[in-house]
GROMACS .gro file of C-alpha atoms in nm:
model
  189
    1MET     CA    1   6.761   6.383   9.414
    2LYS     CA    2   7.057   6.605   9.474
    3GLU     CA    3   7.329   6.340   9.448
    4LEU     CA    4   7.397   6.058   9.203
    5SER     CA    5   7.466   5.822   9.494
    6LEU     CA    6   7.099   5.855   9.590
    7HIS     CA    7   6.998   5.755   9.236
    8ILE     CA    8   7.227   5.453   9.269
    9LEU     CA    9   7.058   5.366   9.599
   10ASP     CA   10   6.715   5.391   9.434
   11LEU     CA   11   6.819   5.170   9.141
   12VAL     CA   12   6.964   4.912   9.379
   13GLU     CA   13   6.645   4.914   9.588
   14ASN     CA   14   6.452   4.839   9.267
   15ALA     CA   15   6.686   4.547   9.200
   16LEU     CA   16   6.645   4.415   9.555
   17ARG     CA   17   6.265   4.431   9.524
   18ALA     CA   18   6.301   4.231   9.202
   19GLY     CA   19   6.476   3.954   9.397
   20ALA     CA   20   6.832   4.023   9.284
   21ARG     CA   21   7.106   3.818   9.447
   22ARG     CA   22   7.390   3.979   9.247
   23ILE     CA   23   7.407   4.352   9.172
   24THR     CA   24   7.680   4.523   8.975
   25ILE     CA   25   7.735   4.897   9.016
   26SER     CA   26   7.972   5.061   8.769
   27LEU     CA   27   8.076   5.423   8.742
   28LEU     CA   28   8.295   5.560   8.466
   29GLU     CA   29   8.426   5.916   8.456
   30ASP     CA   30   8.624   6.007   8.147
   31SER     CA   31   8.730   6.371   8.110
   32ALA     CA   32   8.870   6.323   7.759
   33ARG     CA   33   8.533   6.199   7.633
   34ASP     CA   34   8.337   6.435   7.865
   35LEU     CA   35   8.149   6.131   7.991
   36LEU     CA   36   7.999   6.019   8.318
   37GLU     CA   37   7.838   5.676   8.297
   38MET     CA   38   7.645   5.501   8.573
   39VAL     CA   39   7.533   5.139   8.534
   40VAL     CA   40   7.334   4.923   8.775
   41GLU     CA   41   7.282   4.566   8.662
   42ASP     CA   42   7.107   4.285   8.847
   43ASP     CA   43   7.002   3.922   8.818
   44GLY     CA   44   6.648   3.982   8.947
   45ARG     CA   45   6.313   3.897   8.789
   46GLY     CA   46   6.357   4.137   8.499
   47MET     CA   47   6.074   4.301   8.307
   48ASP     CA   48   5.868   4.219   8.004
   49GLU     CA   49   5.891   4.462   7.710
   50LYS     CA   50   5.572   4.651   7.800
   51THR     CA   51   5.687   4.708   8.160
   52ARG     CA   52   6.035   4.812   8.040
   53GLN     CA   53   5.885   5.073   7.808
   54GLN     CA   54   5.658   5.207   8.084
   55ALA     CA   55   5.936   5.216   8.345
   56VAL     CA   56   6.025   5.580   8.274
   57ASP     CA   57   5.662   5.698   8.297
   58PRO     CA   58   5.619   5.877   8.632
   59PHE     CA   59   5.259   5.757   8.652
   60PHE     CA   60   5.356   5.390   8.625
   61SER     CA   61   5.468   5.179   8.919
   62THR     CA   62   5.496   4.809   8.987
   63LYS     CA   63   5.491   4.874   9.364
   64GLY     CA   64   5.117   4.933   9.398
   65LYS     CA   65   5.165   5.309   9.416
   66LYS     CA   66   5.017   5.563   9.179
   67VAL     CA   67   5.358   5.700   9.086
   68GLY     CA   68   5.713   5.571   9.058
   69LEU     CA   69   5.967   5.850   9.023
   70GLY     CA   70   6.310   5.684   9.046
   71LEU     CA   71   6.361   5.589   8.682
   72PRO     CA   72   6.173   5.890   8.539
   73LEU     CA   73   6.393   6.126   8.743
   74ILE     CA   74   6.720   5.968   8.632
   75ALA     CA   75   6.593   5.956   8.271
   76GLN     CA   76   6.509   6.328   8.281
   77LEU     CA   77   6.837   6.417   8.451
   78SER     CA   78   7.052   6.226   8.203
   79LYS     CA   79   6.871   6.382   7.907
   80GLN     CA   80   6.894   6.729   8.062
   81CYS     CA   81   7.271   6.676   8.104
   82GLY     CA   82   7.337   6.577   7.743
   83GLY     CA   83   7.316   6.204   7.801
   84ASN     CA   84   7.072   5.920   7.780
   85LEU     CA   85   6.907   5.644   7.981
   86GLU     CA   86   6.902   5.288   7.851
   87ILE     CA   87   6.709   5.008   8.017
   88THR     CA   88   6.758   4.652   7.901
   89SER     CA   89   6.575   4.371   8.071
   90GLU     CA   90   6.470   4.015   8.019
   91GLU     CA   91   6.216   3.831   8.230
   92GLY     CA   92   6.385   3.584   8.460
   93LYS     CA   93   6.733   3.714   8.380
   94GLY     CA   94   6.756   4.064   8.524
   95THR     CA   95   6.776   4.429   8.433
   96ARG     CA   96   7.049   4.671   8.330
   97VAL     CA   97   7.005   5.046   8.373
   98LYS     CA   98   7.268   5.268   8.212
   99ALA     CA   99   7.260   5.645   8.256
  100THR     CA  100   7.508   5.866   8.074
  101PHE     CA  101   7.579   6.234   8.127
  102ARG     CA  102   7.801   6.495   7.970
  103ARG     CA  103   8.046   6.511   8.260
  104SER     CA  104   8.110   6.886   8.229
  105HIS     CA  105   7.741   6.978   8.216
  106ILE     CA  106   7.654   7.234   8.481
  107ASP     CA  107   7.345   7.041   8.594
  108VAL     CA  108   7.519   6.708   8.664
  109PRO     CA  109   7.478   6.655   9.038
  110PRO     CA  110   7.776   6.553   9.249
  111LEU     CA  111   7.830   6.186   9.326
  112GLY     CA  112   7.762   6.258   9.690
  113ASP     CA  113   7.869   6.026   9.969
  114LEU     CA  114   7.923   5.716   9.761
  115ALA     CA  115   8.118   5.544  10.038
  116GLU     CA  116   7.824   5.580  10.278
  117THR     CA  117   7.577   5.456  10.015
  118LEU     CA  118   7.790   5.149   9.944
  119PHE     CA  119   7.846   5.087  10.314
  120VAL     CA  120   7.471   5.095  10.384
  121LEU     CA  121   7.404   4.851  10.100
  122LEU     CA  122   7.678   4.611  10.210
  123ALA     CA  123   7.584   4.622  10.577
  124SER     CA  124   7.210   4.587  10.524
  125HIS     CA  125   7.217   4.324  10.248
  126PRO     CA  126   7.505   4.084  10.322
  127GLU     CA  127   7.318   3.808  10.139
  128VAL     CA  128   7.356   3.995   9.808
  129GLU     CA  129   7.677   3.984   9.605
  130PHE     CA  130   7.767   4.344   9.523
  131ILE     CA  131   8.025   4.403   9.252
  132PHE     CA  132   8.146   4.762   9.243
  133SER     CA  133   8.372   4.944   9.001
  134HIS     CA  134   8.455   5.314   8.978
  135GLU     CA  135   8.695   5.436   8.712
  136VAL     CA  136   8.816   5.796   8.686
  137ASN     CA  137   9.033   5.880   8.384
  138GLY     CA  138   9.190   5.535   8.373
  139ARG     CA  139   9.235   5.490   8.751
  140ARG     CA  140   9.011   5.230   8.908
  141PHE     CA  141   8.875   5.111   9.242
  142SER     CA  142   8.673   4.792   9.246
  143PHE     CA  143   8.564   4.515   9.480
  144ARG     CA  144   8.329   4.221   9.529
  145SER     CA  145   8.141   4.223   9.860
  146SER     CA  146   8.200   3.852   9.925
  147GLU     CA  147   8.577   3.900   9.892
  148VAL     CA  148   8.576   4.205  10.120
  149PHE     CA  149   8.371   4.024  10.386
  150ARG     CA  150   8.600   3.721  10.364
  151ALA     CA  151   8.915   3.938  10.393
  152LEU     CA  152   8.773   4.117  10.696
  153GLY     CA  153   8.646   3.795  10.853
  154ILE     CA  154   8.290   3.930  10.856
  155GLU     CA  155   8.023   3.662  10.867
  156ASN     CA  156   7.745   3.882  11.002
  157PRO     CA  157   7.803   4.247  10.901
  158GLY     CA  158   7.553   4.371  11.160
  159GLY     CA  159   7.732   4.189  11.438
  160ASN     CA  160   8.058   4.383  11.465
  161PRO     CA  161   8.051   4.764  11.464
  162VAL     CA  162   8.432   4.788  11.465
  163LEU     CA  163   8.464   4.585  11.145
  164LEU     CA  164   8.175   4.777  10.990
  165SER     CA  165   8.351   5.103  11.069
  166ALA     CA  166   8.667   4.964  10.906
  167LEU     CA  167   8.464   4.872  10.599
  168ARG     CA  168   8.323   5.225  10.569
  169ASP     CA  169   8.670   5.374  10.614
  170TRP     CA  170   8.820   5.140  10.352
  171ILE     CA  171   8.562   5.239  10.090
  172ALA     CA  172   8.594   5.611  10.174
  173TYR     CA  173   8.975   5.592  10.156
  174HIS     CA  174   8.972   5.435   9.810
  175GLU     CA  175   8.704   5.669   9.679
  176ASN     CA  176   8.898   5.971   9.810
  177THR     CA  177   9.229   5.860   9.660
  178LEU     CA  178   9.055   5.787   9.330
  179ARG     CA  179   8.900   6.135   9.325
  180GLU     CA  180   9.236   6.292   9.411
  181GLY     CA  181   9.406   6.118   9.120
  182GLN     CA  182   9.590   5.861   9.328
  183THR     CA  183   9.558   5.488   9.363
  184ASN     CA  184   9.677   5.278   9.652
  185GLU     CA  185   9.581   4.914   9.634
  186ASP     CA  186   9.794   4.836   9.942
  187TYR     CA  187   9.558   5.001  10.192
  188LYS     CA  188   9.386   4.743  10.410
  189PRO     CA  189   9.116   4.825  10.666
   0.00000   0.00000   0.00000
């Protein structure tokens, strides 16, 4: 995958298949520590220890396929970029996947269109509580999907394209200002 946002999408899809009703996505970029950290945590079914250990094997899949490449690819990428992949999971309680990278490493892919990825997740899974946080060198953008929907008056995200467009624009605005070194918590869609 050419963008980290696509890895996030893959990890979230795994969580959704595991029955998650709450998914936390956290990104941390710290230039001083040369660190990029990506965490996806859910309250889904979780995994037993044997499954957790096999999760990074490309020839292991719980989806009835012969291969499962999402976790093996992010594990390889993080290692290749001077980082690590940690998976913690407990049956019945959920899973936490944490990938770290040396932020300055030449092979770290760009984040990609994170706003579009988040928008797609929010619009297509309104029943799931998404908690998002992105911190860049001490500046932070975060939200809870239920609070955003309530503030926008969205009961059915698929039912109002104007509000959905505002949601996409709101996320993109905050991600752009965060990347540019600014913060503006007063912007409302």
